[in-house]
PDB file of C-alpha atoms in Angstrom:
ATOM      1  CA  MET A   1     -10.758 -14.674 -13.959  1.00  0.00           C
ATOM      2  CA  THR A   2     -12.401 -13.405 -10.818  1.00  0.00           C
ATOM      3  CA  ARG A   3     -10.749 -11.954  -7.760  1.00  0.00           C
ATOM      4  CA  THR A   4     -11.487 -15.297  -6.059  1.00  0.00           C
ATOM      5  CA  GLY A   5      -9.536 -17.166  -8.725  1.00  0.00           C
ATOM      6  CA  TYR A   6      -6.569 -14.834  -8.340  1.00  0.00           C
ATOM      7  CA  SER A   7      -6.590 -15.274  -4.570  1.00  0.00           C
ATOM      8  CA  GLU A   8      -6.916 -19.047  -4.815  1.00  0.00           C
ATOM      9  CA  LYS A   9      -3.757 -19.162  -6.955  1.00  0.00           C
ATOM     10  CA  ILE A  10      -1.878 -17.495  -4.099  1.00  0.00           C
ATOM     11  CA  ASN A  11      -3.544 -19.453  -1.319  1.00  0.00           C
ATOM     12  CA  ARG A  12      -2.900 -22.848  -2.932  1.00  0.00           C
ATOM     13  CA  ARG A  13       0.737 -22.289  -1.987  1.00  0.00           C
ATOM     14  CA  LYS A  14      -0.124 -21.823   1.665  1.00  0.00           C
ATOM     15  CA  GLY A  15       1.536 -24.436   3.816  1.00  0.00           C
ATOM     16  CA  LYS A  16       3.620 -25.826   0.953  1.00  0.00           C
ATOM     17  CA  LYS A  17       7.198 -26.625   1.909  1.00  0.00           C
ATOM     18  CA  LEU A  18       9.780 -24.348   0.383  1.00  0.00           C
ATOM     19  CA  PRO A  19      12.262 -25.983  -2.019  1.00  0.00           C
ATOM     20  CA  GLU A  20      15.738 -26.571  -0.624  1.00  0.00           C
ATOM     21  CA  ARG A  21      17.121 -23.581  -2.483  1.00  0.00           C
ATOM     22  CA  SER A  22      19.827 -22.908   0.073  1.00  0.00           C
ATOM     23  CA  GLU A  23      20.533 -23.574   3.726  1.00  0.00           C
ATOM     24  CA  SER A  24      20.031 -19.906   4.588  1.00  0.00           C
ATOM     25  CA  LEU A  25      16.677 -19.718   2.809  1.00  0.00           C
ATOM     26  CA  ALA A  26      15.451 -22.903   4.455  1.00  0.00           C
ATOM     27  CA  ASP A  27      16.552 -21.718   7.905  1.00  0.00           C
ATOM     28  CA  GLU A  28      15.484 -18.080   7.496  1.00  0.00           C
ATOM     29  CA  PRO A  29      12.793 -17.816   4.766  1.00  0.00           C
ATOM     30  CA  PHE A  30      12.077 -14.163   5.598  1.00  0.00           C
ATOM     31  CA  GLY A  31      15.740 -13.123   5.500  1.00  0.00           C
ATOM     32  CA  GLY A  32      15.755 -11.998   9.110  1.00  0.00           C
ATOM     33  CA  ARG A  33      13.077  -9.335   8.546  1.00  0.00           C
ATOM     34  CA  CYS A  34       9.595  -9.184  10.034  1.00  0.00           C
ATOM     35  CA  PRO A  35       7.070 -10.871   7.705  1.00  0.00           C
ATOM     36  CA  THR A  36       4.518  -8.560   6.123  1.00  0.00           C
ATOM     37  CA  SER A  37       0.789  -8.958   6.728  1.00  0.00           C
ATOM     38  CA  HIS A  38       0.456 -10.762   3.383  1.00  0.00           C
ATOM     39  CA  GLU A  39       3.238 -13.170   4.277  1.00  0.00           C
ATOM     40  CA  ARG A  40       1.657 -13.853   7.649  1.00  0.00           C
ATOM     41  CA  MET A  41      -1.655 -14.532   5.921  1.00  0.00           C
ATOM     42  CA  THR A  42      -0.174 -17.055   3.470  1.00  0.00           C
ATOM     43  CA  GLY A  43       2.511 -18.427   5.782  1.00  0.00           C
ATOM     44  CA  LEU A  44       5.087 -18.040   3.023  1.00  0.00           C
ATOM     45  CA  PRO A  45       7.648 -15.409   2.022  1.00  0.00           C
ATOM     46  CA  TRP A  46       7.132 -13.422  -1.174  1.00  0.00           C
ATOM     47  CA  ASP A  47       9.925 -15.429  -2.785  1.00  0.00           C
ATOM     48  CA  ALA A  48       7.728 -18.538  -2.765  1.00  0.00           C
ATOM     49  CA  SER A  49       5.402 -16.849  -5.260  1.00  0.00           C
ATOM     50  CA  TYR A  50       8.053 -17.406  -7.941  1.00  0.00           C
ATOM     51  CA  HIS A  51       8.892 -21.045  -7.226  1.00  0.00           C
ATOM     52  CA  ASP A  52       6.112 -22.711  -9.259  1.00  0.00           C
ATOM     53  CA  GLY A  53       6.233 -20.634 -12.405  1.00  0.00           C
ATOM     54  CA  PRO A  54       5.192 -17.011 -12.897  1.00  0.00           C
ATOM     55  CA  ALA A  55       3.444 -15.263 -10.040  1.00  0.00           C
ATOM     56  CA  PRO A  56      -0.177 -14.156 -10.647  1.00  0.00           C
ATOM     57  CA  TRP A  57       0.956 -10.568 -11.246  1.00  0.00           C
ATOM     58  CA  ASP A  58       3.891 -11.495 -13.471  1.00  0.00           C
ATOM     59  CA  THR A  59       2.622 -11.135 -17.046  1.00  0.00           C
ATOM     60  CA  GLY A  60       6.061 -11.111 -18.648  1.00  0.00           C
ATOM     61  CA  ARG A  61       5.687  -7.548 -19.923  1.00  0.00           C
ATOM     62  CA  PRO A  62       5.591  -4.054 -18.449  1.00  0.00           C
ATOM     63  CA  GLN A  63       2.257  -2.731 -17.282  1.00  0.00           C
ATOM     64  CA  PRO A  64       0.562  -0.670 -20.032  1.00  0.00           C
ATOM     65  CA  ALA A  65       0.021   2.169 -17.546  1.00  0.00           C
ATOM     66  CA  ILE A  66       3.774   2.336 -16.921  1.00  0.00           C
ATOM     67  CA  VAL A  67       4.581   2.205 -20.636  1.00  0.00           C
ATOM     68  CA  ARG A  68       2.176   5.091 -21.173  1.00  0.00           C
ATOM     69  CA  LEU A  69       3.732   7.121 -18.354  1.00  0.00           C
ATOM     70  CA  ALA A  70       7.180   6.555 -19.810  1.00  0.00           C
ATOM     71  CA  SER A  71       6.058   7.591 -23.304  1.00  0.00           C
ATOM     72  CA  GLU A  72       4.718  10.829 -21.814  1.00  0.00           C
ATOM     73  CA  GLY A  73       8.050  11.634 -20.178  1.00  0.00           C
ATOM     74  CA  GLY A  74       6.835  10.763 -16.701  1.00  0.00           C
ATOM     75  CA  PHE A  75      10.173   9.337 -15.565  1.00  0.00           C
ATOM     76  CA  ALA A  76      13.212  11.520 -14.966  1.00  0.00           C
ATOM     77  CA  GLY A  77      16.532  11.331 -13.164  1.00  0.00           C
ATOM     78  CA  ALA A  78      17.416   8.347 -11.017  1.00  0.00           C
ATOM     79  CA  VAL A  79      14.477   5.930 -10.777  1.00  0.00           C
ATOM     80  CA  LEU A  80      13.587   3.461  -8.029  1.00  0.00           C
ATOM     81  CA  ASP A  81      11.157   0.593  -8.673  1.00  0.00           C
ATOM     82  CA  ALA A  82       9.994  -0.564  -5.227  1.00  0.00           C
ATOM     83  CA  GLY A  83       8.803  -4.166  -5.361  1.00  0.00           C
ATOM     84  CA  CYS A  84      10.147  -4.680  -8.879  1.00  0.00           C
ATOM     85  CA  GLY A  85       9.454  -8.425  -9.112  1.00  0.00           C
ATOM     86  CA  THR A  86      11.043  -9.902 -12.229  1.00  0.00           C
ATOM     87  CA  GLY A  87      11.848  -6.428 -13.513  1.00  0.00           C
ATOM     88  CA  GLU A  88       9.623  -5.771 -16.512  1.00  0.00           C
ATOM     89  CA  ASN A  89       8.696  -2.213 -15.517  1.00  0.00           C
ATOM     90  CA  ALA A  90      12.225  -1.367 -14.377  1.00  0.00           C
ATOM     91  CA  LEU A  91      13.726  -2.730 -17.588  1.00  0.00           C
ATOM     92  CA  HIS A  92      11.310  -0.771 -19.742  1.00  0.00           C
ATOM     93  CA  VAL A  93      12.241   2.481 -18.016  1.00  0.00           C
ATOM     94  CA  ALA A  94      15.954   1.609 -18.126  1.00  0.00           C
ATOM     95  CA  SER A  95      15.697   0.930 -21.866  1.00  0.00           C
ATOM     96  CA  LEU A  96      14.972   4.652 -22.251  1.00  0.00           C
ATOM     97  CA  GLY A  97      18.438   5.451 -20.914  1.00  0.00           C
ATOM     98  CA  LEU A  98      17.543   6.304 -17.326  1.00  0.00           C
ATOM     99  CA  PRO A  99      19.449   4.920 -14.326  1.00  0.00           C
ATOM    100  CA  VAL A 100      17.103   2.458 -12.608  1.00  0.00           C
ATOM    101  CA  LEU A 101      17.343   0.486  -9.385  1.00  0.00           C
ATOM    102  CA  GLY A 102      14.770  -2.245  -8.839  1.00  0.00           C
ATOM    103  CA  VAL A 103      14.420  -3.637  -5.323  1.00  0.00           C
ATOM    104  CA  ASP A 104      12.480  -6.571  -3.934  1.00  0.00           C
ATOM    105  CA  VAL A 105      12.634  -9.073  -1.085  1.00  0.00           C
ATOM    106  CA  ALA A 106      12.182 -12.003  -3.495  1.00  0.00           C
ATOM    107  CA  GLU A 107      15.646 -13.242  -4.467  1.00  0.00           C
ATOM    108  CA  THR A 108      14.205 -15.567  -7.123  1.00  0.00           C
ATOM    109  CA  ALA A 109      12.471 -12.653  -8.833  1.00  0.00           C
ATOM    110  CA  LEU A 110      15.657 -10.575  -8.686  1.00  0.00           C
ATOM    111  CA  ALA A 111      17.678 -13.362 -10.280  1.00  0.00           C
ATOM    112  CA  ILE A 112      15.147 -13.519 -13.131  1.00  0.00           C
ATOM    113  CA  ALA A 113      15.285  -9.726 -13.519  1.00  0.00           C
ATOM    114  CA  ARG A 114      19.081  -9.731 -13.735  1.00  0.00           C
ATOM    115  CA  ALA A 115      18.982 -12.504 -16.328  1.00  0.00           C
ATOM    116  CA  LYS A 116      16.477 -10.544 -18.417  1.00  0.00           C
ATOM    117  CA  ALA A 117      18.678  -7.455 -18.256  1.00  0.00           C
ATOM    118  CA  GLY A 118      21.672  -9.449 -19.472  1.00  0.00           C
ATOM    119  CA  ASP A 119      19.719 -11.160 -22.247  1.00  0.00           C
ATOM    120  CA  ARG A 120      18.258  -7.876 -23.488  1.00  0.00           C
ATOM    121  CA  GLY A 121      21.444  -5.863 -23.139  1.00  0.00           C
ATOM    122  CA  ILE A 122      19.780  -3.351 -20.816  1.00  0.00           C
ATOM    123  CA  GLU A 123      21.760  -1.691 -18.047  1.00  0.00           C
ATOM    124  CA  ALA A 124      19.722  -1.806 -14.845  1.00  0.00           C
ATOM    125  CA  GLU A 125      20.506  -2.525 -11.210  1.00  0.00           C
ATOM    126  CA  PHE A 126      18.579  -4.996  -9.055  1.00  0.00           C
ATOM    127  CA  ALA A 127      19.080  -5.461  -5.329  1.00  0.00           C
ATOM    128  CA  ALA A 128      17.449  -7.146  -2.367  1.00  0.00           C
ATOM    129  CA  ALA A 129      15.867  -4.596  -0.038  1.00  0.00           C
ATOM    130  CA  ASP A 130      13.004  -4.396   2.431  1.00  0.00           C
ATOM    131  CA  ALA A 131      10.409  -1.899   1.183  1.00  0.00           C
ATOM    132  CA  LEU A 132       9.714  -0.920   4.781  1.00  0.00           C
ATOM    133  CA  ARG A 133      13.396  -0.001   5.274  1.00  0.00           C
ATOM    134  CA  LEU A 134      14.323   1.751   2.032  1.00  0.00           C
ATOM    135  CA  GLY A 135      16.396   4.341   3.873  1.00  0.00           C
ATOM    136  CA  ARG A 136      19.039   1.662   4.271  1.00  0.00           C
ATOM    137  CA  LEU A 137      19.785   2.036   0.555  1.00  0.00           C
ATOM    138  CA  GLY A 138      21.522   5.335   1.364  1.00  0.00           C
ATOM    139  CA  ARG A 139      20.318   6.827  -1.920  1.00  0.00           C
ATOM    140  CA  ARG A 140      17.651   9.226  -3.166  1.00  0.00           C
ATOM    141  CA  PHE A 141      15.642   9.166  -6.374  1.00  0.00           C
ATOM    142  CA  GLU A 142      13.844  11.744  -8.494  1.00  0.00           C
ATOM    143  CA  THR A 143      11.208   9.237  -9.581  1.00  0.00           C
ATOM    144  CA  VAL A 144       9.872   6.320  -7.550  1.00  0.00           C
ATOM    145  CA  LEU A 145       7.533   3.643  -8.867  1.00  0.00           C
ATOM    146  CA  ASP A 146       5.279   1.374  -6.845  1.00  0.00           C
ATOM    147  CA  CYS A 147       3.457  -1.045  -9.111  1.00  0.00           C
ATOM    148  CA  GLY A 148       1.372  -3.480  -7.081  1.00  0.00           C
ATOM    149  CA  LEU A 149       3.107  -3.122  -3.720  1.00  0.00           C
ATOM    150  CA  PHE A 150       1.149  -0.520  -1.743  1.00  0.00           C
ATOM    151  CA  HIS A 151      -2.050  -2.544  -1.789  1.00  0.00           C
ATOM    152  CA  THR A 152      -0.342  -5.583  -0.212  1.00  0.00           C
ATOM    153  CA  PHE A 153       0.271  -3.728   3.054  1.00  0.00           C
ATOM    154  CA  ASP A 154      -2.424  -3.538   5.702  1.00  0.00           C
ATOM    155  CA  GLY A 155      -3.397  -0.318   7.448  1.00  0.00           C
ATOM    156  CA  ASP A 156      -0.858  -0.735  10.218  1.00  0.00           C
ATOM    157  CA  GLU A 157       2.001  -1.181   7.727  1.00  0.00           C
ATOM    158  CA  ARG A 158       1.116   1.605   5.318  1.00  0.00           C
ATOM    159  CA  SER A 159       2.294   4.505   7.465  1.00  0.00           C
ATOM    160  CA  GLY A 160       5.699   2.863   7.829  1.00  0.00           C
ATOM    161  CA  TYR A 161       5.863   2.187   4.100  1.00  0.00           C
ATOM    162  CA  VAL A 162       4.968   5.783   3.250  1.00  0.00           C
ATOM    163  CA  THR A 163       7.721   6.969   5.595  1.00  0.00           C
ATOM    164  CA  SER A 164      10.121   4.539   3.947  1.00  0.00           C
ATOM    165  CA  LEU A 165       9.269   5.921   0.505  1.00  0.00           C
ATOM    166  CA  ALA A 166       9.764   9.470   1.761  1.00  0.00           C
ATOM    167  CA  SER A 167      13.266   8.598   2.943  1.00  0.00           C
ATOM    168  CA  VAL A 168      14.401   7.854  -0.624  1.00  0.00           C
ATOM    169  CA  THR A 169      12.383  10.356  -2.666  1.00  0.00           C
ATOM    170  CA  GLU A 170      14.017  13.681  -3.444  1.00  0.00           C
ATOM    171  CA  PRO A 171      12.060  16.785  -2.390  1.00  0.00           C
ATOM    172  CA  GLY A 172      10.100  17.731  -5.488  1.00  0.00           C
ATOM    173  CA  GLY A 173      10.375  14.166  -6.768  1.00  0.00           C
ATOM    174  CA  THR A 174       7.517  12.124  -8.161  1.00  0.00           C
ATOM    175  CA  LEU A 175       6.023   8.900  -6.844  1.00  0.00           C
ATOM    176  CA  TYR A 176       3.714   6.796  -9.006  1.00  0.00           C
ATOM    177  CA  VAL A 177       1.486   4.228  -7.307  1.00  0.00           C
ATOM    178  CA  LEU A 178      -0.417   1.712  -9.438  1.00  0.00           C
ATOM    179  CA  CYS A 179      -2.617  -0.389  -7.178  1.00  0.00           C
ATOM    180  CA  PHE A 180      -5.795  -2.454  -7.195  1.00  0.00           C
ATOM    181  CA  SER A 181      -8.910  -0.299  -6.934  1.00  0.00           C
ATOM    182  CA  ASP A 182     -12.144  -0.993  -5.084  1.00  0.00           C
ATOM    183  CA  ASP A 183     -14.092   0.709  -7.875  1.00  0.00           C
ATOM    184  CA  GLY A 184     -15.682  -1.729 -10.308  1.00  0.00           C
ATOM    185  CA  PRO A 185     -16.327  -5.440 -10.737  1.00  0.00           C
ATOM    186  CA  ASP A 186     -13.723  -8.210 -10.681  1.00  0.00           C
ATOM    187  CA  THR A 187     -11.338  -6.371  -8.376  1.00  0.00           C
ATOM    188  CA  GLY A 188      -7.970  -7.792  -7.425  1.00  0.00           C
ATOM    189  CA  PRO A 189      -7.094  -8.875  -3.873  1.00  0.00           C
ATOM    190  CA  HIS A 190      -6.500  -6.156  -1.269  1.00  0.00           C
ATOM    191  CA  PRO A 191      -8.328  -3.410  -3.236  1.00  0.00           C
ATOM    192  CA  VAL A 192      -7.684   0.161  -2.113  1.00  0.00           C
ATOM    193  CA  SER A 193     -10.081   3.102  -2.076  1.00  0.00           C
ATOM    194  CA  ARG A 194      -9.286   6.545  -3.425  1.00  0.00           C
ATOM    195  CA  ASP A 195      -9.709   7.927   0.098  1.00  0.00           C
ATOM    196  CA  GLU A 196      -7.210   5.429   1.514  1.00  0.00           C
ATOM    197  CA  LEU A 197      -4.595   6.569  -1.001  1.00  0.00           C
ATOM    198  CA  GLY A 198      -5.234  10.212  -0.229  1.00  0.00           C
ATOM    199  CA  ALA A 199      -5.021   9.622   3.522  1.00  0.00           C
ATOM    200  CA  ALA A 200      -1.768   7.657   3.283  1.00  0.00           C
ATOM    201  CA  PHE A 201      -0.027  10.342   1.219  1.00  0.00           C
ATOM    202  CA  ALA A 202      -1.406  13.343   3.064  1.00  0.00           C
ATOM    203  CA  PRO A 203       0.522  16.649   3.198  1.00  0.00           C
ATOM    204  CA  GLY A 204       1.262  16.058   6.883  1.00  0.00           C
ATOM    205  CA  ASN A 205       3.246  12.996   5.805  1.00  0.00           C
ATOM    206  CA  GLY A 206       5.312  15.046   3.360  1.00  0.00           C
ATOM    207  CA  TRP A 207       3.354  14.373   0.158  1.00  0.00           C
ATOM    208  CA  SER A 208       0.988  16.167  -2.194  1.00  0.00           C
ATOM    209  CA  VAL A 209      -1.374  14.045  -4.281  1.00  0.00           C
ATOM    210  CA  VAL A 210      -1.473  15.506  -7.783  1.00  0.00           C
ATOM    211  CA  ALA A 211      -3.936  13.038  -9.307  1.00  0.00           C
ATOM    212  CA  ILE A 212      -5.614   9.696  -8.698  1.00  0.00           C
ATOM    213  CA  GLU A 213      -6.974   8.314 -11.956  1.00  0.00           C
ATOM    214  CA  PRO A 214      -8.777   5.046 -12.767  1.00  0.00           C
ATOM    215  CA  ASP A 215      -6.643   2.590 -14.723  1.00  0.00           C
ATOM    216  CA  ARG A 216      -6.065  -1.157 -15.101  1.00  0.00           C
ATOM    217  CA  VAL A 217      -3.527  -3.615 -13.701  1.00  0.00           C
ATOM    218  CA  GLN A 218      -2.814  -6.547 -15.975  1.00  0.00           C
ATOM    219  CA  THR A 219      -2.556  -9.951 -14.279  1.00  0.00           C
ATOM    220  CA  ARG A 220      -2.419 -13.553 -15.435  1.00  0.00           C
ATOM    221  CA  TYR A 221      -5.984 -14.040 -14.197  1.00  0.00           C
ATOM    222  CA  HIS A 222      -7.862 -11.014 -15.558  1.00  0.00           C
ATOM    223  CA  ASP A 223      -8.661 -11.000 -19.274  1.00  0.00           C
ATOM    224  CA  ASP A 224      -8.776  -7.209 -19.466  1.00  0.00           C
ATOM    225  CA  GLY A 225      -6.885  -6.358 -16.307  1.00  0.00           C
ATOM    226  CA  ALA A 226      -8.220  -5.539 -12.855  1.00  0.00           C
ATOM    227  CA  PRO A 227      -9.592  -2.136 -11.823  1.00  0.00           C
ATOM    228  CA  ALA A 228      -6.767   0.060 -10.561  1.00  0.00           C
ATOM    229  CA  TRP A 229      -5.817   3.519  -9.397  1.00  0.00           C
ATOM    230  CA  LEU A 230      -2.832   5.309 -10.873  1.00  0.00           C
ATOM    231  CA  ALA A 231      -1.755   7.964  -8.395  1.00  0.00           C
ATOM    232  CA  THR A 232       0.738  10.726  -9.156  1.00  0.00           C
ATOM    233  CA  ILE A 233       2.209  12.072  -5.926  1.00  0.00           C
ATOM    234  CA  ARG A 234       4.817  14.769  -5.250  1.00  0.00           C
ATOM    235  CA  ARG A 235       7.303  14.756  -2.408  1.00  0.00           C
ATOM    236  CA  ILE A 236       6.934  18.062  -0.574  1.00  0.00           C
ATOM    237  CA  ARG A 237       9.972  19.851   0.779  1.00  0.00           C
ATOM    238  CA  PRO A 238       9.736  19.736   4.608  1.00  0.00           C
ATOM    239  CA  PRO A 239       9.836  23.017   6.522  1.00  0.00           C
ATOM    240  CA  ALA A 240      12.910  24.034   8.510  1.00  0.00           C
ATOM    241  CA  GLY A 241      13.042  21.819  11.566  1.00  0.00           C
ATOM    242  CA  GLY A 242      10.909  19.099   9.939  1.00  0.00           C
ATOM    243  CA  TRP A 243       7.195  18.393  10.080  1.00  0.00           C
ATOM    244  CA  ALA A 244       7.226  18.179  13.888  1.00  0.00           C
ATOM    245  CA  SER A 245       7.765  21.946  14.092  1.00  0.00           C
ATOM    246  CA  SER A 246       4.921  22.712  11.703  1.00  0.00           C
ATOM    247  CA  ALA A 247       1.222  21.953  11.371  1.00  0.00           C
ATOM    248  CA  GLY A 248       2.055  20.829   7.837  1.00  0.00           C
ATOM    249  CA  PRO A 249       2.256  22.484   4.423  1.00  0.00           C
ATOM    250  CA  THR A 250       0.088  25.499   3.666  1.00  0.00           C
ATOM    251  CA  ALA A 251      -3.125  25.204   1.660  1.00  0.00           C
ATOM    252  CA  VAL A 252      -1.277  26.455  -1.443  1.00  0.00           C
ATOM    253  CA  GLU A 253       1.337  23.745  -0.992  1.00  0.00           C
ATOM    254  CA  ASP A 254      -1.392  21.149  -0.512  1.00  0.00           C
ATOM    255  CA  SER A 255      -2.982  21.908  -3.852  1.00  0.00           C
ATOM    256  CA  PHE A 256      -0.115  23.012  -6.023  1.00  0.00           C
ATOM    257  CA  GLY A 257       3.141  22.006  -4.339  1.00  0.00           C
ATOM    258  CA  ARG A 258       4.512  25.565  -4.643  1.00  0.00           C
ATOM    259  CA  GLU A 259       7.135  24.827  -2.011  1.00  0.00           C
ATOM    260  CA  LEU A 260       8.657  22.246  -4.320  1.00  0.00           C
ATOM    261  CA  ASN A 261      10.447  24.961  -6.288  1.00  0.00           C
ATOM    262  CA  ALA A 262      11.507  27.010  -3.290  1.00  0.00           C
TER     263      ALA A 262
END
């Protein structure tokens, strides 16, 4: 299915009244937080995406790119899945014996994820959290996964999201971003360019981009997946006094992340 078909699936829900799931949800559909640009566009909270069956991005299985990363030993230590949805990626990583926390603002998706974990006998943690305020978790992670979340934020939100990710990623830790790409036909909604990824995770923001490779994101409306970027990004150790006291990492740190092992 084309990008238009994918978008129409989302937009058909625009203006539809939310089910009476609870008094608090009906009174405060955004949970007291500021709606994201996507939510403002549709007029509905992310949770509504799960009220009429699976969301367009919910294929009922982990993304092949994430399965491949896991098979290559790409995940280590405590793992955070930011924007975990119904938990397929988080559960796959947790099935390998790693401690995993999946967070999302969609309570319906989290309930489904917890039920899957129980049914499959997989130990994984799922919690409601605002991706723009991850520091409130009070925890840090050696590996962070963003599968399909970065591209939903507009330019004004991305800097705040990148800062939020930095607040929970250990220095020397790894961030994986799998997002819709602008390279190729039949792109998904909100496609991102390689340059936009590089600019968002620049060394001055505390990151070093190791690689940005073409990949695919599977959806319910793309027969062979949508064009995607899979970015591997390292969290750079900040200098004494923080970035404000420095012009940023050195050229060696930019390219190789040497400071990570300091």
